[in-house]
Amino acid sequence: MAEIQIMNLSSTDTNDLLKRKSRIQGMLAGFLVLCMIMIVCVLMIKEKKVVYIAPMFSLSLVFFPLFQQLKAIKKELQSRAAASAK
């Protein structure tokens, strides 16, 4: 059974967080481009079937964990910036 790994961002180095943030943003940009290409392909197909749209739903499931990780990393970086400003 797969275990859910909890991100411990407080013990991670700031440079590692910045690298992870840029990597996640790159992955999200790549998925966005892929989704746009898929949408254009579906619009160009004359037969309108739900089967052609199904892969986009599976790709959308990848977006949610990535957004959650990105949100957590941004929050940790903001808290570190606020702590260093004091």
mmCIF file of N, CA, C and O in Angstrom:
data_model
loop_
_atom_site.group_PDB
_atom_site.id
_atom_site.type_symbol
_atom_site.label_atom_id
_atom_site.label_comp_id
_atom_site.label_asym_id
_atom_site.label_seq_id
_atom_site.Cartn_x
_atom_site.Cartn_y
_atom_site.Cartn_z
ATOM 1 N N MET A 1 0.846 -1.180 0.000
ATOM 2 C CA MET A 1 0.000 0.000 0.000
ATOM 3 C C MET A 1 0.890 1.242 0.000
ATOM 4 O O MET A 1 1.845 1.354 0.746
ATOM 5 N N ALA A 2 0.589 2.174 -0.846
ATOM 6 C CA ALA A 2 1.395 3.385 -0.951
ATOM 7 C C ALA A 2 1.075 4.327 0.202
ATOM 8 O O ALA A 2 -0.076 4.521 0.557
ATOM 9 N N GLU A 3 2.122 4.862 0.762
ATOM 10 C CA GLU A 3 1.942 5.819 1.852
ATOM 11 C C GLU A 3 1.987 7.235 1.299
ATOM 12 O O GLU A 3 2.740 7.533 0.382
ATOM 13 N N ILE A 4 1.203 8.084 1.890
ATOM 14 C CA ILE A 4 1.208 9.488 1.508
ATOM 15 C C ILE A 4 2.365 10.154 2.229
ATOM 16 O O ILE A 4 2.472 10.085 3.448
ATOM 17 N N GLN A 5 3.234 10.768 1.458
ATOM 18 C CA GLN A 5 4.401 11.396 2.042
ATOM 19 C C GLN A 5 4.092 12.859 2.345
ATOM 20 O O GLN A 5 3.709 13.620 1.465
ATOM 21 N N ILE A 6 4.238 13.215 3.606
ATOM 22 C CA ILE A 6 3.960 14.578 4.035
ATOM 23 C C ILE A 6 5.214 15.407 3.815
ATOM 24 O O ILE A 6 6.315 15.012 4.190
ATOM 25 N N MET A 7 5.034 16.552 3.185
ATOM 26 C CA MET A 7 6.179 17.410 2.921
ATOM 27 C C MET A 7 6.563 18.155 4.191
ATOM 28 O O MET A 7 5.732 18.810 4.804
ATOM 29 N N ASN A 8 7.812 18.024 4.568
ATOM 30 C CA ASN A 8 8.329 18.757 5.707
ATOM 31 C C ASN A 8 9.154 19.916 5.155
ATOM 32 O O ASN A 8 10.349 19.791 4.926
ATOM 33 N N LEU A 9 8.494 21.015 4.922
ATOM 34 C CA LEU A 9 9.149 22.146 4.277
ATOM 35 C C LEU A 9 9.974 22.976 5.247
ATOM 36 O O LEU A 9 10.886 23.674 4.837
ATOM 37 N N SER A 10 9.670 22.905 6.521
ATOM 38 C CA SER A 10 10.388 23.738 7.483
ATOM 39 C C SER A 10 11.836 23.298 7.635
ATOM 40 O O SER A 10 12.691 24.115 7.964
ATOM 41 N N SER A 11 12.133 22.034 7.372
ATOM 42 C CA SER A 11 13.516 21.570 7.495
ATOM 43 C C SER A 11 14.263 21.607 6.167
ATOM 44 O O SER A 11 15.441 21.274 6.115
ATOM 45 N N THR A 12 13.586 22.023 5.111
ATOM 46 C CA THR A 12 14.204 22.080 3.785
ATOM 47 C C THR A 12 14.911 23.418 3.601
ATOM 48 O O THR A 12 14.438 24.459 4.041
ATOM 49 N N ASP A 13 16.038 23.377 2.924
ATOM 50 C CA ASP A 13 16.825 24.572 2.645
ATOM 51 C C ASP A 13 16.059 25.501 1.693
ATOM 52 O O ASP A 13 15.290 25.042 0.843
ATOM 53 N N THR A 14 16.277 26.794 1.832
ATOM 54 C CA THR A 14 15.579 27.769 0.998
ATOM 55 C C THR A 14 15.918 27.586 -0.482
ATOM 56 O O THR A 14 15.039 27.699 -1.341
ATOM 57 N N ASN A 15 17.177 27.287 -0.787
ATOM 58 C CA ASN A 15 17.550 27.065 -2.193
ATOM 59 C C ASN A 15 16.837 25.853 -2.772
ATOM 60 O O ASN A 15 16.425 25.871 -3.939
ATOM 61 N N ASP A 16 16.685 24.803 -1.958
ATOM 62 C CA ASP A 16 15.953 23.627 -2.424
ATOM 63 C C ASP A 16 14.484 23.958 -2.665
ATOM 64 O O ASP A 16 13.878 23.466 -3.620
ATOM 65 N N LEU A 17 13.919 24.786 -1.806
ATOM 66 C CA LEU A 17 12.523 25.202 -2.003
ATOM 67 C C LEU A 17 12.359 26.001 -3.287
ATOM 68 O O LEU A 17 11.388 25.824 -4.024
ATOM 69 N N LEU A 18 13.309 26.885 -3.557
ATOM 70 C CA LEU A 18 13.236 27.685 -4.784
ATOM 71 C C LEU A 18 13.373 26.796 -6.022
ATOM 72 O O LEU A 18 12.691 27.008 -7.024
ATOM 73 N N LYS A 19 14.274 25.808 -5.948
ATOM 74 C CA LYS A 19 14.429 24.868 -7.069
ATOM 75 C C LYS A 19 13.153 24.069 -7.278
ATOM 76 O O LYS A 19 12.704 23.876 -8.409
ATOM 77 N N ARG A 20 12.560 23.593 -6.178
ATOM 78 C CA ARG A 20 11.329 22.807 -6.270
ATOM 79 C C ARG A 20 10.197 23.665 -6.816
ATOM 80 O O ARG A 20 9.392 23.206 -7.629
ATOM 81 N N LYS A 21 10.135 24.910 -6.402
ATOM 82 C CA LYS A 21 9.092 25.829 -6.878
ATOM 83 C C LYS A 21 9.214 26.038 -8.384
ATOM 84 O O LYS A 21 8.223 25.949 -9.107
ATOM 85 N N SER A 22 10.436 26.283 -8.861
ATOM 86 C CA SER A 22 10.611 26.510 -10.296
ATOM 87 C C SER A 22 10.335 25.238 -11.098
ATOM 88 O O SER A 22 9.786 25.298 -12.197
ATOM 89 N N ARG A 23 10.683 24.077 -10.542
ATOM 90 C CA ARG A 23 10.416 22.809 -11.223
ATOM 91 C C ARG A 23 8.914 22.567 -11.329
ATOM 92 O O ARG A 23 8.416 22.164 -12.384
ATOM 93 N N ILE A 24 8.187 22.826 -10.260
ATOM 94 C CA ILE A 24 6.732 22.625 -10.281
ATOM 95 C C ILE A 24 6.073 23.606 -11.238
ATOM 96 O O ILE A 24 5.154 23.248 -11.981
ATOM 97 N N GLN A 25 6.545 24.857 -11.254
ATOM 98 C CA GLN A 25 5.982 25.832 -12.181
ATOM 99 C C GLN A 25 6.245 25.417 -13.624
ATOM 100 O O GLN A 25 5.387 25.587 -14.502
ATOM 101 N N GLY A 26 7.412 24.833 -13.891
ATOM 102 C CA GLY A 26 7.712 24.335 -15.232
ATOM 103 C C GLY A 26 6.817 23.179 -15.628
ATOM 104 O O GLY A 26 6.352 23.097 -16.775
ATOM 105 N N MET A 27 6.576 22.268 -14.681
ATOM 106 C CA MET A 27 5.683 21.147 -14.964
ATOM 107 C C MET A 27 4.268 21.636 -15.231
ATOM 108 O O MET A 27 3.592 21.143 -16.145
ATOM 109 N N LEU A 28 3.809 22.604 -14.441
ATOM 110 C CA LEU A 28 2.462 23.139 -14.659
ATOM 111 C C LEU A 28 2.356 23.828 -16.017
ATOM 112 O O LEU A 28 1.342 23.697 -16.709
ATOM 113 N N ALA A 29 3.400 24.545 -16.412
ATOM 114 C CA ALA A 29 3.394 25.200 -17.730
ATOM 115 C C ALA A 29 3.365 24.150 -18.841
ATOM 116 O O ALA A 29 2.648 24.304 -19.840
ATOM 117 N N GLY A 30 4.129 23.082 -18.676
ATOM 118 C CA GLY A 30 4.128 22.007 -19.665
ATOM 119 C C GLY A 30 2.774 21.330 -19.780
ATOM 120 O O GLY A 30 2.296 21.051 -20.885
ATOM 121 N N PHE A 31 2.134 21.058 -18.636
ATOM 122 C CA PHE A 31 0.807 20.463 -18.667
ATOM 123 C C PHE A 31 -0.211 21.405 -19.291
ATOM 124 O O PHE A 31 -1.120 20.970 -19.994
ATOM 125 N N LEU A 32 -0.062 22.687 -19.053
ATOM 126 C CA LEU A 32 -0.976 23.658 -19.649
ATOM 127 C C LEU A 32 -0.840 23.669 -21.169
ATOM 128 O O LEU A 32 -1.844 23.672 -21.888
ATOM 129 N N VAL A 33 0.395 23.645 -21.656
ATOM 130 C CA VAL A 33 0.618 23.599 -23.103
ATOM 131 C C VAL A 33 0.040 22.311 -23.687
ATOM 132 O O VAL A 33 -0.605 22.329 -24.744
ATOM 133 N N LEU A 34 0.269 21.200 -23.002
ATOM 134 C CA LEU A 34 -0.261 19.921 -23.466
ATOM 135 C C LEU A 34 -1.787 19.934 -23.513
ATOM 136 O O LEU A 34 -2.388 19.455 -24.480
ATOM 137 N N CYS A 35 -2.410 20.513 -22.500
ATOM 138 C CA CYS A 35 -3.878 20.607 -22.491
ATOM 139 C C CYS A 35 -4.389 21.493 -23.618
ATOM 140 O O CYS A 35 -5.405 21.178 -24.249
ATOM 141 N N MET A 36 -3.695 22.587 -23.877
ATOM 142 C CA MET A 36 -4.111 23.468 -24.975
ATOM 143 C C MET A 36 -4.021 22.745 -26.319
ATOM 144 O O MET A 36 -4.916 22.871 -27.149
ATOM 145 N N ILE A 37 -2.953 21.980 -26.506
ATOM 146 C CA ILE A 37 -2.807 21.212 -27.747
ATOM 147 C C ILE A 37 -3.929 20.185 -27.857
ATOM 148 O O ILE A 37 -4.514 20.000 -28.931
ATOM 149 N N MET A 38 -4.252 19.536 -26.741
ATOM 150 C CA MET A 38 -5.327 18.543 -26.762
ATOM 151 C C MET A 38 -6.677 19.190 -27.058
ATOM 152 O O MET A 38 -7.492 18.631 -27.795
ATOM 153 N N ILE A 39 -6.915 20.369 -26.515
ATOM 154 C CA ILE A 39 -8.183 21.072 -26.770
ATOM 155 C C ILE A 39 -8.291 21.434 -28.239
ATOM 156 O O ILE A 39 -9.352 21.261 -28.858
ATOM 157 N N VAL A 40 -7.196 21.927 -28.811
ATOM 158 C CA VAL A 40 -7.211 22.282 -30.231
ATOM 159 C C VAL A 40 -7.470 21.048 -31.083
ATOM 160 O O VAL A 40 -8.252 21.090 -32.041
ATOM 161 N N CYS A 41 -6.838 19.934 -30.727
ATOM 162 C CA CYS A 41 -7.057 18.689 -31.485
ATOM 163 C C CYS A 41 -8.505 18.234 -31.393
ATOM 164 O O CYS A 41 -9.089 17.798 -32.387
ATOM 165 N N VAL A 42 -9.097 18.324 -30.211
ATOM 166 C CA VAL A 42 -10.493 17.910 -30.040
ATOM 167 C C VAL A 42 -11.418 18.832 -30.835
ATOM 168 O O VAL A 42 -12.388 18.371 -31.446
ATOM 169 N N LEU A 43 -11.114 20.115 -30.864
ATOM 170 C CA LEU A 43 -11.953 21.054 -31.612
ATOM 171 C C LEU A 43 -11.842 20.829 -33.116
ATOM 172 O O LEU A 43 -12.783 21.091 -33.860
ATOM 173 N N MET A 44 -10.685 20.342 -33.563
ATOM 174 C CA MET A 44 -10.488 20.126 -34.995
ATOM 175 C C MET A 44 -11.130 18.819 -35.479
ATOM 176 O O MET A 44 -11.359 18.663 -36.673
ATOM 177 N N ILE A 45 -11.401 17.900 -34.567
ATOM 178 C CA ILE A 45 -12.017 16.626 -34.945
ATOM 179 C C ILE A 45 -13.488 16.882 -35.260
ATOM 180 O O ILE A 45 -14.206 17.524 -34.499
ATOM 181 N N LYS A 46 -13.915 16.378 -36.390
ATOM 182 C CA LYS A 46 -15.297 16.612 -36.817
ATOM 183 C C LYS A 46 -16.294 15.843 -35.958
ATOM 184 O O LYS A 46 -17.392 16.308 -35.713
ATOM 185 N N GLU A 47 -15.915 14.643 -35.518
ATOM 186 C CA GLU A 47 -16.819 13.838 -34.705
ATOM 187 C C GLU A 47 -16.703 14.297 -33.258
ATOM 188 O O GLU A 47 -15.639 14.249 -32.672
ATOM 189 N N LYS A 48 -17.779 14.738 -32.705
ATOM 190 C CA LYS A 48 -17.778 15.204 -31.317
ATOM 191 C C LYS A 48 -18.148 14.043 -30.413
ATOM 192 O O LYS A 48 -19.313 13.688 -30.280
ATOM 193 N N LYS A 49 -17.133 13.428 -29.801
ATOM 194 C CA LYS A 49 -17.370 12.311 -28.900
ATOM 195 C C LYS A 49 -16.692 12.607 -27.569
ATOM 196 O O LYS A 49 -15.664 13.278 -27.502
ATOM 197 N N VAL A 50 -17.256 12.061 -26.522
ATOM 198 C CA VAL A 50 -16.723 12.262 -25.177
ATOM 199 C C VAL A 50 -15.385 11.535 -25.018
ATOM 200 O O VAL A 50 -14.539 11.946 -24.228
ATOM 201 N N VAL A 51 -15.162 10.494 -25.797
ATOM 202 C CA VAL A 51 -13.937 9.702 -25.692
ATOM 203 C C VAL A 51 -12.708 10.566 -25.964
ATOM 204 O O VAL A 51 -11.654 10.359 -25.374
ATOM 205 N N TYR A 52 -12.829 11.538 -26.818
ATOM 206 C CA TYR A 52 -11.697 12.393 -27.147
ATOM 207 C C TYR A 52 -11.373 13.373 -26.025
ATOM 208 O O TYR A 52 -10.256 13.875 -25.935
ATOM 209 N N ILE A 53 -12.330 13.647 -25.173
ATOM 210 C CA ILE A 53 -12.130 14.601 -24.082
ATOM 211 C C ILE A 53 -11.618 13.900 -22.821
ATOM 212 O O ILE A 53 -11.036 14.532 -21.946
ATOM 213 N N ALA A 54 -11.773 12.592 -22.717
ATOM 214 C CA ALA A 54 -11.413 11.838 -21.516
ATOM 215 C C ALA A 54 -9.959 12.031 -21.066
ATOM 216 O O ALA A 54 -9.715 12.160 -19.861
ATOM 217 N N PRO A 55 -8.953 12.052 -21.947
ATOM 218 C CA PRO A 55 -7.580 12.251 -21.457
ATOM 219 C C PRO A 55 -7.364 13.590 -20.754
ATOM 220 O O PRO A 55 -6.515 13.691 -19.862
ATOM 221 N N MET A 56 -8.121 14.587 -21.110
ATOM 222 C CA MET A 56 -7.970 15.886 -20.442
ATOM 223 C C MET A 56 -8.405 15.813 -18.986
ATOM 224 O O MET A 56 -7.840 16.496 -18.136
ATOM 225 N N PHE A 57 -9.388 14.977 -18.677
ATOM 226 C CA PHE A 57 -9.817 14.826 -17.290
ATOM 227 C C PHE A 57 -8.740 14.153 -16.455
ATOM 228 O O PHE A 57 -8.510 14.523 -15.313
ATOM 229 N N SER A 58 -8.062 13.163 -17.036
ATOM 230 C CA SER A 58 -6.996 12.503 -16.283
ATOM 231 C C SER A 58 -5.816 13.444 -16.074
ATOM 232 O O SER A 58 -5.159 13.399 -15.030
ATOM 233 N N LEU A 59 -5.524 14.291 -17.026
ATOM 234 C CA LEU A 59 -4.449 15.272 -16.840
ATOM 235 C C LEU A 59 -4.818 16.310 -15.791
ATOM 236 O O LEU A 59 -3.951 16.796 -15.059
ATOM 237 N N SER A 60 -6.095 16.623 -15.701
ATOM 238 C CA SER A 60 -6.511 17.609 -14.705
ATOM 239 C C SER A 60 -6.312 17.085 -13.288
ATOM 240 O O SER A 60 -6.128 17.861 -12.353
ATOM 241 N N LEU A 61 -6.331 15.760 -13.108
ATOM 242 C CA LEU A 61 -6.079 15.187 -11.793
ATOM 243 C C LEU A 61 -4.634 15.390 -11.350
ATOM 244 O O LEU A 61 -4.339 15.371 -10.161
ATOM 245 N N VAL A 62 -3.740 15.598 -12.299
ATOM 246 C CA VAL A 62 -2.333 15.843 -11.976
ATOM 247 C C VAL A 62 -2.151 17.276 -11.467
ATOM 248 O O VAL A 62 -1.273 17.544 -10.651
ATOM 249 N N PHE A 63 -2.984 18.182 -11.943
ATOM 250 C CA PHE A 63 -2.853 19.586 -11.567
ATOM 251 C C PHE A 63 -3.050 19.822 -10.075
ATOM 252 O O PHE A 63 -2.332 20.607 -9.476
ATOM 253 N N PHE A 64 -4.003 19.177 -9.456
ATOM 254 C CA PHE A 64 -4.359 19.476 -8.076
ATOM 255 C C PHE A 64 -3.223 19.237 -7.084
ATOM 256 O O PHE A 64 -2.929 20.122 -6.279
ATOM 257 N N PRO A 65 -2.544 18.087 -7.105
ATOM 258 C CA PRO A 65 -1.423 17.928 -6.165
ATOM 259 C C PRO A 65 -0.288 18.906 -6.432
ATOM 260 O O PRO A 65 0.359 19.386 -5.495
ATOM 261 N N LEU A 66 -0.060 19.212 -7.706
ATOM 262 C CA LEU A 66 1.004 20.166 -8.025
ATOM 263 C C LEU A 66 0.668 21.558 -7.490
ATOM 264 O O LEU A 66 1.532 22.250 -6.954
ATOM 265 N N PHE A 67 -0.582 21.960 -7.639
ATOM 266 C CA PHE A 67 -0.994 23.260 -7.109
ATOM 267 C C PHE A 67 -0.896 23.296 -5.588
ATOM 268 O O PHE A 67 -0.503 24.311 -5.008
ATOM 269 N N GLN A 68 -1.235 22.188 -4.934
ATOM 270 C CA GLN A 68 -1.138 22.141 -3.478
ATOM 271 C C GLN A 68 0.312 22.245 -3.021
ATOM 272 O O GLN A 68 0.613 22.953 -2.059
ATOM 273 N N GLN A 69 1.208 21.561 -3.714
ATOM 274 C CA GLN A 69 2.626 21.645 -3.369
ATOM 275 C C GLN A 69 3.152 23.051 -3.599
ATOM 276 O O GLN A 69 3.896 23.592 -2.770
ATOM 277 N N LEU A 70 2.782 23.643 -4.717
ATOM 278 C CA LEU A 70 3.236 24.995 -5.023
ATOM 279 C C LEU A 70 2.709 25.984 -3.995
ATOM 280 O O LEU A 70 3.447 26.873 -3.545
ATOM 281 N N LYS A 71 1.482 25.826 -3.580
ATOM 282 C CA LYS A 71 0.882 26.706 -2.570
ATOM 283 C C LYS A 71 1.622 26.578 -1.239
ATOM 284 O O LYS A 71 1.921 27.585 -0.590
ATOM 285 N N ALA A 72 1.954 25.336 -0.855
ATOM 286 C CA ALA A 72 2.667 25.116 0.406
ATOM 287 C C ALA A 72 4.076 25.694 0.356
ATOM 288 O O ALA A 72 4.557 26.290 1.332
ATOM 289 N N ILE A 73 4.738 25.554 -0.778
ATOM 290 C CA ILE A 73 6.096 26.095 -0.916
ATOM 291 C C ILE A 73 6.071 27.611 -0.864
ATOM 292 O O ILE A 73 6.902 28.233 -0.192
ATOM 293 N N LYS A 74 5.120 28.234 -1.554
ATOM 294 C CA LYS A 74 5.022 29.693 -1.525
ATOM 295 C C LYS A 74 4.736 30.193 -0.111
ATOM 296 O O LYS A 74 5.298 31.195 0.324
ATOM 297 N N LYS A 75 3.885 29.494 0.604
ATOM 298 C CA LYS A 75 3.545 29.881 1.976
ATOM 299 C C LYS A 75 4.786 29.783 2.876
ATOM 300 O O LYS A 75 5.033 30.676 3.691
ATOM 301 N N GLU A 76 5.569 28.719 2.725
ATOM 302 C CA GLU A 76 6.778 28.548 3.527
ATOM 303 C C GLU A 76 7.810 29.630 3.197
ATOM 304 O O GLU A 76 8.446 30.190 4.091
ATOM 305 N N LEU A 77 7.958 29.940 1.911
ATOM 306 C CA LEU A 77 8.911 30.988 1.517
ATOM 307 C C LEU A 77 8.479 32.356 2.044
ATOM 308 O O LEU A 77 9.321 33.160 2.468
ATOM 309 N N GLN A 78 7.180 32.621 2.049
ATOM 310 C CA GLN A 78 6.674 33.887 2.580
ATOM 311 C C GLN A 78 6.901 33.969 4.084
ATOM 312 O O GLN A 78 7.268 35.030 4.606
ATOM 313 N N SER A 79 6.697 32.861 4.775
ATOM 314 C CA SER A 79 6.915 32.877 6.224
ATOM 315 C C SER A 79 8.391 33.074 6.564
ATOM 316 O O SER A 79 8.739 33.743 7.529
ATOM 317 N N ARG A 80 9.273 32.498 5.742
ATOM 318 C CA ARG A 80 10.710 32.691 5.952
ATOM 319 C C ARG A 80 11.116 34.133 5.665
ATOM 320 O O ARG A 80 11.952 34.697 6.352
ATOM 321 N N ALA A 81 10.521 34.716 4.635
ATOM 322 C CA ALA A 81 10.831 36.108 4.299
ATOM 323 C C ALA A 81 10.347 37.038 5.405
ATOM 324 O O ALA A 81 11.030 38.004 5.758
ATOM 325 N N ALA A 82 9.181 36.758 5.970
ATOM 326 C CA ALA A 82 8.652 37.573 7.055
ATOM 327 C C ALA A 82 9.500 37.424 8.317
ATOM 328 O O ALA A 82 9.718 38.387 9.045
ATOM 329 N N ALA A 83 9.989 36.209 8.568
ATOM 330 C CA ALA A 83 10.812 35.975 9.746
ATOM 331 C C ALA A 83 12.175 36.646 9.629
ATOM 332 O O ALA A 83 12.718 37.144 10.610
ATOM 333 N N SER A 84 12.715 36.663 8.416
ATOM 334 C CA SER A 84 14.019 37.301 8.221
ATOM 335 C C SER A 84 13.920 38.822 8.199
ATOM 336 O O SER A 84 14.901 39.521 8.458
ATOM 337 N N ALA A 85 12.724 39.347 7.897
ATOM 338 C CA ALA A 85 12.540 40.797 7.865
ATOM 339 C C ALA A 85 12.425 41.392 9.262
ATOM 340 O O ALA A 85 12.651 42.574 9.454
ATOM 341 N N LYS A 86 12.088 40.566 10.237
ATOM 342 C CA LYS A 86 11.917 41.066 11.611
ATOM 343 C C LYS A 86 13.229 41.354 12.275
ATOM 344 O O LYS A 86 14.243 40.993 12.162
#
